[in-house]
Amino acid sequence: MKKIFLPVLSFIVFVLLSITGCKPKNAGDATGSDAASRVYVPPGKYDELYNFVSGGFSGQVSVYGIPSGRLLRVMPVFSVDPESGYGFSEETKPMLNTSHGQVPWGDQHHLELSQTNGEIDGRWLFANENNTPRIARIDLKTFRTAEIIEIPNSAGNHSSPFITENTEYVVAGTRFSVPMDDQNGDVPIDTYKKNFKGTISFISVDQKDGDMKLAFQLLLPGMDFDLSHSGKGPSSGWFFFSCYNSEQAHTLLEVNASKRDKDYILAVNWKKAEEYIKAGKGRKQTVKYAHNVLNESTHTATSTMETQTTILDVKDFPDIVYMIPCPKSPHGCDVDPTGQYIVGSGKLAALIPVFSFDKIQKAIAAKEFDGDYGGIPVIKYEAALHGEVKKPGLGPLHTEFDGKGNAYTTFFISSEIVKWSLNDLKVIDRHPTYYSPGHLMIPGGDTKNPYGKYLIAYNKITKDRYLPTGPELAQSAQLFDISGEKMKLLADYPSIGEPHYAQAAPASLISKNSTKIFKIEENQNAFVTMGEPKSKVVRNGNRVDVYMTMIRSHFSPDNIEGVKLGDDVYFHLTNLEQDWDVPHGFAVKGANTSELLVMPGDTQTLKWVPEVAGIYPFYCTDFCSALHQEMQGYLRVSPKGSNVPLSFSLGKNSDATDSLLTK
Ligand code: K7E
Ligand code: CUA
């Protein structure tokens, strides 16, 4: 035991030391001379591409323009957003419901744009959440989170949400193996090998409205699934997942899951699995997971607790999955645009293996196996191998493609991007990154048709790239020009949270569908106020509903009396504007929630429970007009049992008392 332990440990120490010593020389002036003009987007002009970037531990997704690197928006997805009221308003609270109750935060790593025939189609953006396993669908008409589905039998939903060529499925592989949800999970941790299982979930996507459904799950031996990509072209109908911890360790994984020379890439024949499901195979399992959907017409999300999943134990269906040995602790698992080559990036490997789909198929047909792993046939490494990229760099993590036969891989430890040829597997170019890149992204770089002009590296370490901001620094993206033989660094820009994977698409694909306003006459929110004359305040027991409108530059009503302690007050704000870019905000003193930012034609509701009698001002938070500062009002709260009648008004300016000013 000790023999293995020490060399592995010293290698890891070396790796860790390398991480802190990774600053390349001449970090200051690595850009080409025309870099400024290449990224300059003049005032009033649009960027060429939308870049959607995962927010990591911020739980959100940000949108940048490329090539300028300008931040266009942060879209709230898995974390509450006090700026918009997402997760605080009654309409959006259900989006963050889970089987564990309301979860206000998420860890968001990977994004996938929807595809048709293996190309980006600009309809939806899918996002994963690791910690409380979930997948979100963002509607690219509104840039709003439209749906979130929780995934049962999973923990650390990392290998997710990778999609098939026609967005038939979004997949989700569990990082942590765990006891299945319908089993007693109260087991000793050292029974990992017996009780802990891995799963891969296939979530189907309705092609019309995008609605997600947990179609089926594959049950696999306990280990960690890390990343994945679907096949395309010849490998259509297949999916590839990197797996580490084939050692099945449950403690000190940095050592104990780094022992074997090779872990695996799991090849999944999902078409076959789908056939079994259609034939009624698989075990129905009772589970509990939330499915949250935003209704476009009511502007209101609902959360449904689903109770069933269908599990295919791959032991019983041996022609669904195969293991391909892959050195060593693979992270990225990337499929080239032709669908022929599968690239595994072993974090601790000194080479990059490239597998050939044709060879994998031949090996399966000829049963060129090297035993099995938990009942899954292991294809002989050489039989599946197209070839190895020798001495590419240290710590390969992720690979994307330019559609011209080249691959680009990030190297975390040697802090560089390496361009190599898929054809002869020779290194063509290398360029330092500042510092330690994780993912990289070429627009469309994981599709059949990459837009191979730019490459963006998302770096894990920022250090001295920007003005210091104390101990906490923004993470850093770096834009490269990859149109020529050599990569050229064009720009650095900070990013939000911790970016992992990203996607990008030509701007025209998305901007043409972008919603400008919600049509007020189509607003079917249960608490909409269709015009100022309909505004009102209604008491029902201790519930007070305020049907309030917003328009430049007042609320209606703006004076409310007769609310009492013990009441629950619901402010239903309808923004009556029908112009692009005229939101109004709403904030009331002492609210324990957030503001609401209400878009034109939208209705949003804030629940507020007053705790002390008195006068509570409310006001518009968004500078909406020259008289924005006049957009305000008062709410009077009286003690419990008071006989102040419920009343509301707008523009009644008579005075019950003499003003001090006129005395
Ligand atoms: Cu950051 Cu894709 Cu979570 Cu690699 S993962 S870096
Ligand atoms: Cu409405 Cu400011």
XYZ file of C-alpha atoms and ligand atoms in Angstrom:
671
model
C 0.000 0.000 0.000
C 2.709 2.390 1.111
C 4.658 1.797 -2.079
C 1.879 3.161 -4.236
C 0.935 5.872 -1.835
C 4.246 7.727 -1.676
C 5.022 8.212 -5.355
C 1.446 9.276 -5.999
C 1.551 11.712 -3.122
C 4.826 13.229 -4.262
C 3.455 13.626 -7.789
C 0.480 15.444 -6.381
C 2.699 17.691 -4.302
C 4.601 18.447 -7.500
C 1.339 19.247 -9.260
C 0.208 21.520 -6.454
C 3.525 23.338 -6.387
C 3.341 23.764 -10.122
C -0.013 25.450 -9.798
C 1.425 28.311 -7.813
C 4.499 28.555 -9.968
C 2.764 28.838 -13.273
C 3.249 32.472 -14.184
C 4.682 32.679 -17.678
C 7.413 35.150 -18.449
C 6.699 38.349 -20.384
C 3.094 38.292 -19.242
C 2.619 41.966 -19.990
C 2.841 42.464 -23.725
C 1.770 39.304 -25.399
C -0.847 40.824 -27.689
C -0.413 41.405 -31.392
C -0.096 44.956 -32.690
C -3.560 45.003 -34.267
C -5.261 43.600 -31.146
C -6.943 46.883 -30.182
C -8.716 47.275 -33.515
C -9.755 43.612 -33.521
C -11.695 43.926 -30.270
C -12.865 47.508 -30.647
C -16.594 47.786 -31.142
C -17.368 51.473 -31.691
C -20.024 53.164 -29.541
C -23.473 52.304 -30.842
C -22.287 49.236 -32.737
C -23.091 45.678 -31.799
C -20.807 42.800 -31.040
C -20.427 39.945 -33.483
C -21.314 37.185 -31.029
C -23.182 36.494 -27.829
C -21.048 34.685 -25.296
C -22.873 32.849 -22.503
C -20.594 32.159 -19.576
C -21.245 29.926 -16.599
C -21.086 31.664 -13.244
C -19.718 28.783 -11.177
C -20.369 29.455 -7.505
C -22.424 32.553 -8.305
C -25.126 30.225 -9.614
C -25.915 32.635 -12.442
C -25.080 32.887 -16.133
C -23.544 35.991 -17.651
C -23.789 37.243 -21.202
C -20.897 38.999 -22.910
C -20.439 40.528 -26.323
C -17.557 39.187 -28.380
C -15.076 40.492 -29.437
C -15.458 43.492 -27.120
C -15.716 41.448 -23.931
C -18.441 43.824 -22.767
C -20.741 42.402 -20.098
C -24.307 42.617 -21.424
C -26.302 40.902 -18.684
C -26.241 38.570 -15.737
C -29.156 36.157 -15.935
C -30.373 34.798 -12.607
C -30.731 31.027 -12.786
C -29.963 29.033 -9.635
C -29.324 31.828 -7.163
C -31.724 34.466 -5.939
C -31.154 37.873 -7.463
C -32.069 40.884 -5.362
C -31.529 43.106 -8.387
C -34.515 41.688 -10.258
C -36.407 40.022 -7.426
C -35.790 36.574 -8.954
C -36.379 34.022 -6.213
C -37.957 36.699 -4.011
C -41.122 37.504 -5.949
C -44.087 35.177 -5.512
C -44.008 34.531 -9.270
C -40.389 33.327 -9.308
C -40.031 31.668 -5.886
C -41.258 28.297 -7.244
C -38.313 28.232 -9.690
C -35.935 27.546 -6.810
C -38.030 24.885 -5.145
C -36.437 21.445 -4.766
C -37.120 18.221 -2.894
C -35.041 19.858 -0.138
C -37.319 22.890 -0.075
C -36.359 26.356 -1.298
C -32.685 26.429 -2.320
C -31.522 30.004 -2.939
C -28.079 29.208 -4.368
C -26.476 26.954 -6.925
C -23.112 26.046 -8.425
C -23.337 26.443 -12.181
C -20.585 24.952 -14.397
C -21.668 24.010 -17.884
C -23.827 25.489 -20.582
C -25.160 24.128 -23.839
C -27.031 25.987 -26.523
C -29.810 24.001 -28.152
C -28.903 22.419 -31.470
C -30.653 21.306 -34.630
C -28.720 18.901 -36.860
C -25.670 19.422 -34.688
C -25.664 23.201 -35.111
C -26.631 25.957 -32.703
C -30.214 27.038 -33.338
C -30.543 29.959 -30.902
C -33.663 28.702 -29.087
C -32.554 27.770 -25.596
C -29.593 27.668 -23.289
C -29.263 24.801 -20.823
C -27.370 25.175 -17.551
C -26.409 22.654 -14.881
C -26.330 23.002 -11.113
C -23.942 20.770 -9.248
C -24.753 20.996 -5.593
C -28.460 20.259 -5.520
C -28.600 18.473 -8.871
C -30.675 20.488 -11.312
C -30.808 21.535 -14.940
C -32.230 24.836 -16.109
C -33.513 25.910 -19.485
C -33.160 29.583 -20.324
C -35.408 31.002 -23.016
C -33.280 33.094 -25.369
C -36.254 35.198 -26.432
C -36.520 36.691 -22.957
C -33.152 35.724 -21.434
C -35.162 34.360 -18.513
C -34.929 31.043 -16.733
C -37.973 29.246 -18.063
C -37.641 25.847 -16.422
C -35.650 23.976 -13.785
C -35.769 20.225 -13.278
C -34.173 18.495 -10.303
C -32.401 15.180 -10.816
C -32.999 12.316 -8.407
C -30.382 9.638 -7.596
C -27.611 12.162 -8.134
C -25.170 14.320 -6.188
C -22.815 16.868 -7.658
C -24.472 17.086 -11.075
C -21.247 17.951 -12.879
C -21.311 15.985 -16.130
C -24.205 18.052 -17.328
C -26.116 19.470 -19.292
C -24.646 18.111 -22.512
C -27.074 17.673 -25.368
C -27.694 15.495 -28.373
C -27.514 16.825 -31.941
C -31.187 17.658 -32.183
C -31.702 18.540 -28.525
C -33.576 15.263 -28.053
C -31.935 14.847 -24.659
C -29.979 16.792 -22.139
C -27.794 14.425 -20.117
C -26.605 14.582 -16.550
C -23.965 12.327 -15.004
C -23.537 12.284 -11.246
C -20.176 13.343 -9.833
C -20.690 11.716 -6.450
C -21.893 8.165 -6.399
C -24.444 7.775 -3.650
C -26.975 5.227 -2.396
C -30.110 5.353 -4.538
C -32.854 7.662 -3.291
C -35.291 4.822 -2.571
C -32.757 2.942 -0.466
C -31.762 3.470 3.116
C -28.932 5.966 2.792
C -27.970 5.583 6.430
C -25.044 3.276 5.666
C -21.371 3.368 6.681
C -19.332 5.385 4.171
C -16.846 2.528 3.903
C -19.530 0.442 2.236
C -18.999 2.633 -0.876
C -18.247 -0.278 -3.186
C -21.420 -2.078 -2.219
C -23.933 0.680 -1.618
C -22.857 3.685 -3.664
C -23.951 3.882 -7.305
C -23.468 6.212 -10.205
C -26.243 7.355 -12.494
C -26.555 9.042 -15.849
C -29.851 10.760 -16.499
C -31.445 11.416 -19.866
C -33.812 14.355 -19.825
C -35.942 14.669 -22.923
C -36.712 18.083 -24.383
C -40.015 18.822 -26.072
C -39.137 20.299 -29.457
C -42.029 22.729 -29.458
C -41.988 24.329 -26.037
C -38.705 23.024 -24.663
C -40.399 21.275 -21.745
C -37.963 18.921 -19.987
C -38.862 15.491 -18.681
C -36.753 12.884 -16.892
C -36.948 10.138 -19.538
C -34.723 7.476 -17.961
C -31.629 6.895 -15.865
C -28.772 4.446 -16.276
C -27.520 2.744 -13.128
C -23.738 2.323 -13.058
C -21.019 1.179 -10.664
C -19.916 3.709 -8.067
C -17.309 6.194 -9.356
C -17.218 9.868 -10.389
C -18.559 11.042 -13.736
C -16.961 14.285 -14.746
C -17.746 15.616 -18.209
C -19.359 14.470 -21.402
C -20.254 15.219 -24.982
C -22.636 13.621 -27.387
C -21.614 11.912 -30.588
C -22.493 13.382 -33.960
C -22.313 12.310 -37.588
C -21.014 8.728 -37.517
C -21.220 8.641 -33.715
C -24.823 9.874 -33.644
C -26.779 8.007 -31.023
C -23.779 7.710 -28.709
C -22.637 9.701 -25.712
C -19.210 9.814 -24.089
C -18.493 10.482 -20.427
C -15.181 10.876 -18.645
C -14.998 9.019 -15.324
C -12.442 9.232 -12.557
C -12.093 7.468 -9.242
C -12.401 4.073 -10.873
C -10.468 3.136 -7.700
C -13.800 3.633 -5.897
C -12.137 5.577 -3.120
C -14.240 7.430 -0.596
C -11.555 9.359 1.253
C -8.525 11.496 0.336
C -9.406 11.185 -3.314
C -6.472 13.332 -4.415
C -4.328 10.361 -3.509
C -6.638 7.392 -3.467
C -8.366 8.190 -6.747
C -5.056 8.875 -8.492
C -3.573 5.412 -8.178
C -4.483 3.753 -11.415
C -2.708 4.605 -14.650
C -5.970 4.784 -16.448
C -9.541 5.580 -15.627
C -12.241 5.443 -18.259
C -14.313 7.075 -20.878
C -17.748 5.563 -20.812
C -19.336 5.141 -24.238
C -23.131 5.026 -24.053
C -25.322 3.836 -26.885
C -28.283 6.005 -25.923
C -30.336 5.020 -28.976
C -30.210 1.447 -27.736
C -31.126 2.532 -24.210
C -34.019 4.487 -25.680
C -35.201 1.338 -27.501
C -35.224 -0.605 -24.239
C -37.235 2.142 -22.567
C -39.723 2.198 -25.458
C -40.038 -1.582 -25.127
C -41.087 -1.087 -21.499
C -37.818 -2.269 -19.973
C -36.329 -0.838 -16.798
C -37.360 -0.599 -13.180
C -39.799 2.035 -12.019
C -38.480 3.699 -8.919
C -40.283 5.999 -6.527
C -38.306 9.160 -5.990
C -38.982 12.827 -5.327
C -37.789 15.690 -7.494
C -39.048 19.149 -8.300
C -40.013 20.281 -11.767
C -40.435 24.045 -12.006
C -41.896 25.776 -15.020
C -42.418 29.438 -15.788
C -45.672 30.042 -17.621
C -45.116 32.708 -20.270
C -48.671 34.035 -20.232
C -49.136 34.228 -16.482
C -45.514 35.259 -15.875
C -45.747 32.849 -12.972
C -43.721 29.758 -12.126
C -45.223 26.623 -10.662
C -43.387 23.814 -8.953
C -44.554 20.206 -9.201
C -43.076 17.392 -7.130
C -42.537 14.441 -9.471
C -42.438 10.942 -8.014
C -41.165 8.470 -10.565
C -38.124 7.551 -12.584
C -37.235 4.578 -14.771
C -33.864 2.973 -14.179
C -31.947 0.750 -16.563
C -29.300 -1.183 -14.657
C -26.546 -1.486 -17.264
C -25.632 -4.901 -15.823
C -28.862 -6.224 -17.287
C -28.460 -4.474 -20.650
C -24.875 -5.200 -21.638
C -25.020 -3.616 -25.079
C -25.711 -0.092 -23.814
C -22.370 0.849 -22.291
C -18.671 0.203 -22.815
C -15.595 1.425 -21.005
C -12.551 2.799 -22.807
C -9.401 3.079 -20.685
C -8.198 6.674 -20.545
C -5.057 7.988 -18.832
C -5.235 9.397 -16.074
C -8.104 10.940 -14.044
C -9.741 12.349 -17.200
C -11.573 15.645 -16.985
C -12.709 16.936 -20.393
C -14.344 14.545 -22.830
C -14.743 16.217 -26.196
C -15.976 15.051 -29.589
C -14.632 16.659 -32.754
C -16.936 18.278 -35.355
C -16.857 15.238 -37.648
C -18.001 13.001 -34.785
C -15.131 10.595 -35.465
C -12.694 11.550 -32.694
C -13.165 11.524 -28.944
C -10.549 13.369 -26.917
C -9.973 12.496 -23.260
C -8.020 14.988 -21.162
C -6.360 13.207 -18.257
C -5.501 15.776 -15.581
C -2.482 13.721 -14.534
C -1.586 12.388 -17.977
C 1.473 13.426 -19.973
C -0.274 12.819 -23.285
C -3.700 13.248 -24.835
C -5.388 10.115 -26.115
C -7.638 10.502 -29.144
C -10.086 7.682 -29.715
C -11.663 6.772 -33.009
C -15.358 6.036 -33.155
C -14.896 3.585 -36.032
C -12.268 1.707 -34.065
C -14.511 1.639 -30.999
C -17.250 0.065 -33.132
C -14.864 -2.475 -34.632
C -13.515 -3.357 -31.199
C -17.045 -3.888 -29.902
C -17.938 -6.073 -32.895
C -14.756 -8.118 -32.518
C -15.145 -8.249 -28.725
C -11.660 -6.842 -28.212
C -12.210 -6.512 -24.508
C -9.893 -6.403 -21.543
C -12.240 -7.896 -18.970
C -14.962 -5.787 -17.442
C -15.505 -3.052 -14.913
C -18.465 -3.806 -12.665
C -19.987 -5.878 -15.475
C -19.271 -3.301 -18.202
C -17.001 -4.543 -21.016
C -13.682 -2.694 -21.128
C -12.490 -2.129 -24.701
C -8.761 -2.637 -25.196
C -7.033 0.770 -25.093
C -5.076 0.216 -28.316
C -8.134 -1.114 -30.097
C -10.044 2.145 -29.538
C -7.112 4.501 -29.973
C -6.682 6.755 -32.995
C -3.415 7.977 -31.499
C -1.809 10.052 -28.774
C -0.707 13.666 -28.764
C 2.763 13.357 -27.288
C 4.183 15.841 -24.798
C 1.420 18.382 -25.299
C 1.818 20.136 -21.929
C 1.001 19.602 -18.272
C -2.474 19.088 -16.850
C -4.759 18.957 -19.899
C -8.332 19.870 -19.035
C -10.555 20.699 -21.989
C -10.498 20.622 -25.789
C -12.490 22.483 -28.425
C -12.282 22.457 -32.220
C -12.115 25.038 -34.996
C -13.755 22.969 -37.728
C -10.570 23.103 -39.807
C -9.061 19.924 -38.441
C -7.470 21.514 -35.399
C -8.009 20.956 -31.712
C -7.174 23.356 -28.886
C -6.517 22.055 -25.392
C -6.104 23.957 -22.132
C -3.249 23.018 -19.819
C -3.867 24.011 -16.263
C -0.422 23.346 -14.852
C 1.720 24.644 -17.705
C -0.733 27.541 -18.149
C -1.143 27.439 -21.889
C -3.357 26.610 -24.799
C -1.988 24.104 -27.243
C -3.178 23.813 -30.819
C -2.745 20.411 -32.391
C -3.833 18.624 -35.519
C -6.498 15.928 -35.371
C -4.975 14.373 -38.428
C -1.369 13.695 -37.395
C -1.714 14.598 -33.707
C 1.232 16.972 -33.936
C 1.425 20.135 -31.883
C 1.107 23.189 -34.162
C 1.217 26.105 -31.764
C 1.167 26.919 -28.076
C 0.321 30.156 -26.325
C 0.587 31.055 -22.644
C -2.564 32.029 -20.735
C -2.704 34.183 -17.624
C -3.086 31.958 -15.622
C -4.062 28.312 -15.409
C -6.965 27.978 -17.817
C -9.876 25.674 -17.044
C -12.301 25.550 -19.916
C -11.800 27.151 -23.267
C -14.491 27.885 -25.783
C -14.616 28.347 -29.508
C -18.046 29.588 -30.625
C -19.803 26.413 -31.798
C -16.617 24.549 -30.868
C -18.478 21.480 -29.658
C -20.906 21.407 -32.595
C -20.690 20.114 -36.153
C -19.994 23.606 -37.389
C -17.579 25.638 -35.274
C -17.269 29.336 -35.878
C -13.498 29.089 -35.783
C -12.454 32.699 -35.544
C -12.100 33.254 -31.816
C -11.135 31.247 -28.809
C -11.731 32.307 -25.229
C -9.826 30.881 -22.292
C -11.433 31.010 -18.856
C -8.616 31.223 -16.377
C -8.691 29.996 -12.817
C -6.043 32.312 -11.483
C -5.960 36.063 -12.116
C -3.174 37.390 -9.885
C -1.750 40.572 -11.384
C -3.806 40.938 -14.579
C -5.963 43.804 -13.292
C -5.798 46.564 -10.720
C -5.774 44.876 -7.328
C -9.099 44.744 -5.483
C -7.972 43.345 -2.167
C -7.661 39.628 -1.595
C -10.625 38.831 -3.842
C -10.031 39.172 -7.555
C -12.401 38.732 -10.459
C -11.668 35.703 -12.596
C -10.344 36.315 -16.022
C -11.284 35.545 -19.604
C -8.864 35.891 -22.479
C -9.820 36.304 -26.097
C -7.623 34.849 -28.832
C -7.736 35.210 -32.569
C -7.449 31.725 -34.048
C -8.081 32.595 -37.688
C -4.430 32.116 -38.609
C -1.852 29.423 -38.057
C -0.712 31.005 -34.786
C -2.976 32.010 -31.934
C -2.978 35.716 -31.132
C -3.978 37.104 -27.766
C -6.405 39.992 -28.276
C -7.829 40.931 -24.886
C -8.336 40.197 -21.210
C -11.555 40.918 -19.390
C -12.851 40.054 -15.936
C -15.732 37.630 -15.482
C -18.362 37.025 -12.844
C -18.301 34.216 -10.288
C -16.098 31.418 -11.529
C -16.540 30.732 -15.208
C -16.308 27.123 -16.302
C -17.779 26.162 -19.654
C -19.272 28.708 -22.009
C -21.078 28.847 -25.315
C -21.276 31.456 -28.008
C -23.373 32.050 -31.088
C -23.504 34.604 -33.885
C -25.469 37.582 -32.625
C -28.005 37.498 -35.459
C -29.162 34.026 -34.440
C -30.374 35.320 -31.107
C -30.981 39.062 -31.363
C -33.662 38.691 -34.014
C -35.922 36.808 -31.593
C -35.298 38.966 -28.556
C -38.447 40.083 -26.753
C -38.704 43.848 -26.207
C -41.844 44.084 -24.098
C -44.538 41.803 -22.767
C -47.862 42.698 -24.348
C -50.044 43.909 -21.521
C -53.237 42.591 -23.144
C -51.702 39.105 -23.124
C -50.735 39.243 -19.447
C -52.706 36.499 -17.701
C -51.140 36.840 -14.279
C -53.827 36.094 -11.673
C -53.101 39.475 -10.067
C -52.641 41.672 -13.120
C -54.115 45.187 -13.018
C -55.268 46.063 -16.519
C -54.982 49.807 -16.340
C -54.827 52.367 -13.573
C -58.605 52.621 -12.967
C -58.568 48.938 -11.997
C -55.967 49.405 -9.293
C -57.293 48.552 -5.835
C -56.582 47.160 -2.379
C -58.583 44.161 -1.204
C -58.715 42.639 2.261
C -59.510 38.967 2.787
C -59.128 38.070 6.479
C -55.559 39.022 7.323
C -54.477 38.931 3.698
C -54.255 42.268 1.922
C -53.810 42.261 -1.851
C -52.534 45.497 -3.355
C -53.236 45.644 -7.101
C -50.820 48.394 -8.025
C -49.803 49.801 -11.393
C -46.616 51.530 -12.456
C -46.263 54.038 -15.238
C -44.006 57.085 -15.666
C -43.907 58.487 -13.006
C -46.300 57.209 -10.371
C -47.788 54.185 -8.684
C -51.513 53.701 -8.449
C -52.535 53.731 -5.665
C -49.803 55.655 -3.878
C -51.510 56.125 -0.505
C -52.748 53.087 1.387
C -54.212 52.973 4.895
C -55.922 50.351 6.998
C -53.214 47.689 6.910
C -52.786 46.178 10.367
C -50.144 44.263 12.219
C -50.744 40.578 11.635
C -51.589 41.200 7.991
C -49.751 39.610 5.099
C -49.492 42.223 2.387
C -49.076 41.180 -1.221
C -47.973 43.958 -3.551
C -48.913 42.939 -7.084
C -47.064 45.355 -9.355
C -48.092 45.642 -12.992
C -45.885 47.747 -15.213
C -48.245 49.348 -17.743
C -45.484 50.649 -19.998
C -45.352 49.283 -23.526
C -41.991 50.729 -24.502
C -38.703 48.875 -24.714
C -36.389 49.434 -21.773
C -38.779 51.093 -19.338
C -38.811 48.882 -16.269
C -40.002 50.244 -12.949
C -38.743 49.062 -9.604
C -40.539 48.670 -6.308
C -39.088 48.756 -2.827
C -40.829 49.163 0.533
C -39.045 50.073 3.751
C -38.058 47.167 5.952
C -38.933 44.436 3.436
C -36.918 41.330 4.294
C -36.794 40.289 0.671
C -35.572 42.409 -2.223
C -36.817 44.949 -4.670
C -38.912 43.977 -7.662
C -37.842 45.062 -11.098
C -40.908 44.839 -13.286
C -40.571 44.768 -17.070
C -43.080 46.493 -19.383
C -46.291 44.443 -19.460
C -45.172 42.171 -16.615
C -46.697 41.582 -13.179
C -44.597 40.662 -10.152
C -45.631 40.179 -6.539
C -43.784 40.958 -3.324
C -45.001 39.562 -0.036
C -44.438 41.897 2.895
C -45.248 41.400 6.573
C -45.141 44.623 8.610
C -43.910 44.177 12.162
C -44.295 47.631 13.692
C -47.130 50.147 13.284
C -46.165 53.277 11.408
C -45.721 54.863 8.014
C -43.875 52.869 5.345
C -42.661 54.676 2.254
C -42.287 52.816 -1.005
C -40.645 54.011 -4.185
C -39.470 53.176 -7.671
C -35.854 52.005 -7.726
C -35.115 52.351 -11.447
C -34.451 55.840 -12.791
C -37.304 55.744 -15.279
C -37.964 59.395 -16.140
C -37.042 62.947 -15.196
C -39.585 62.639 -12.380
C -38.441 59.198 -11.262
C -37.612 60.593 -7.855
C -41.283 61.615 -7.516
C -42.398 58.014 -8.115
C -43.143 57.171 -4.501
C -45.942 56.504 -2.016
C -46.924 55.798 1.597
C -48.469 52.852 3.350
C -49.851 53.244 6.862
C -49.768 50.309 9.249
C -51.968 50.387 12.351
C -51.935 48.131 15.421
C -53.828 44.869 15.413
C -57.524 45.473 16.109
C -57.377 49.112 15.027
C -60.488 50.448 13.310
C -58.692 52.429 10.600
C -60.683 51.470 7.497
C -58.928 50.056 4.474
C -58.521 52.831 1.936
C -56.342 53.682 -1.008
C -56.004 56.657 -3.268
C -53.988 58.464 -5.874
C -53.827 62.241 -6.231
C -56.073 63.132 -3.262
C -53.987 65.976 -1.914
C -56.353 67.562 0.628
C -54.845 68.127 4.041
C -56.526 67.049 7.242
C -54.240 69.276 9.253
C -52.622 72.633 8.885
C -49.202 72.482 7.413
C -46.368 73.912 9.448
C -45.404 75.844 6.347
C -48.645 77.869 6.181
C -48.776 78.711 9.891
Cu -14.484 23.856 -14.350
Cu -16.135 21.813 -16.596
Cu -16.694 22.072 -13.592
Cu -13.206 21.869 -16.042
S -15.094 21.997 -14.898
S -12.422 23.766 -15.476
Cu -40.430 54.353 -12.172
Cu -38.433 55.246 -11.484
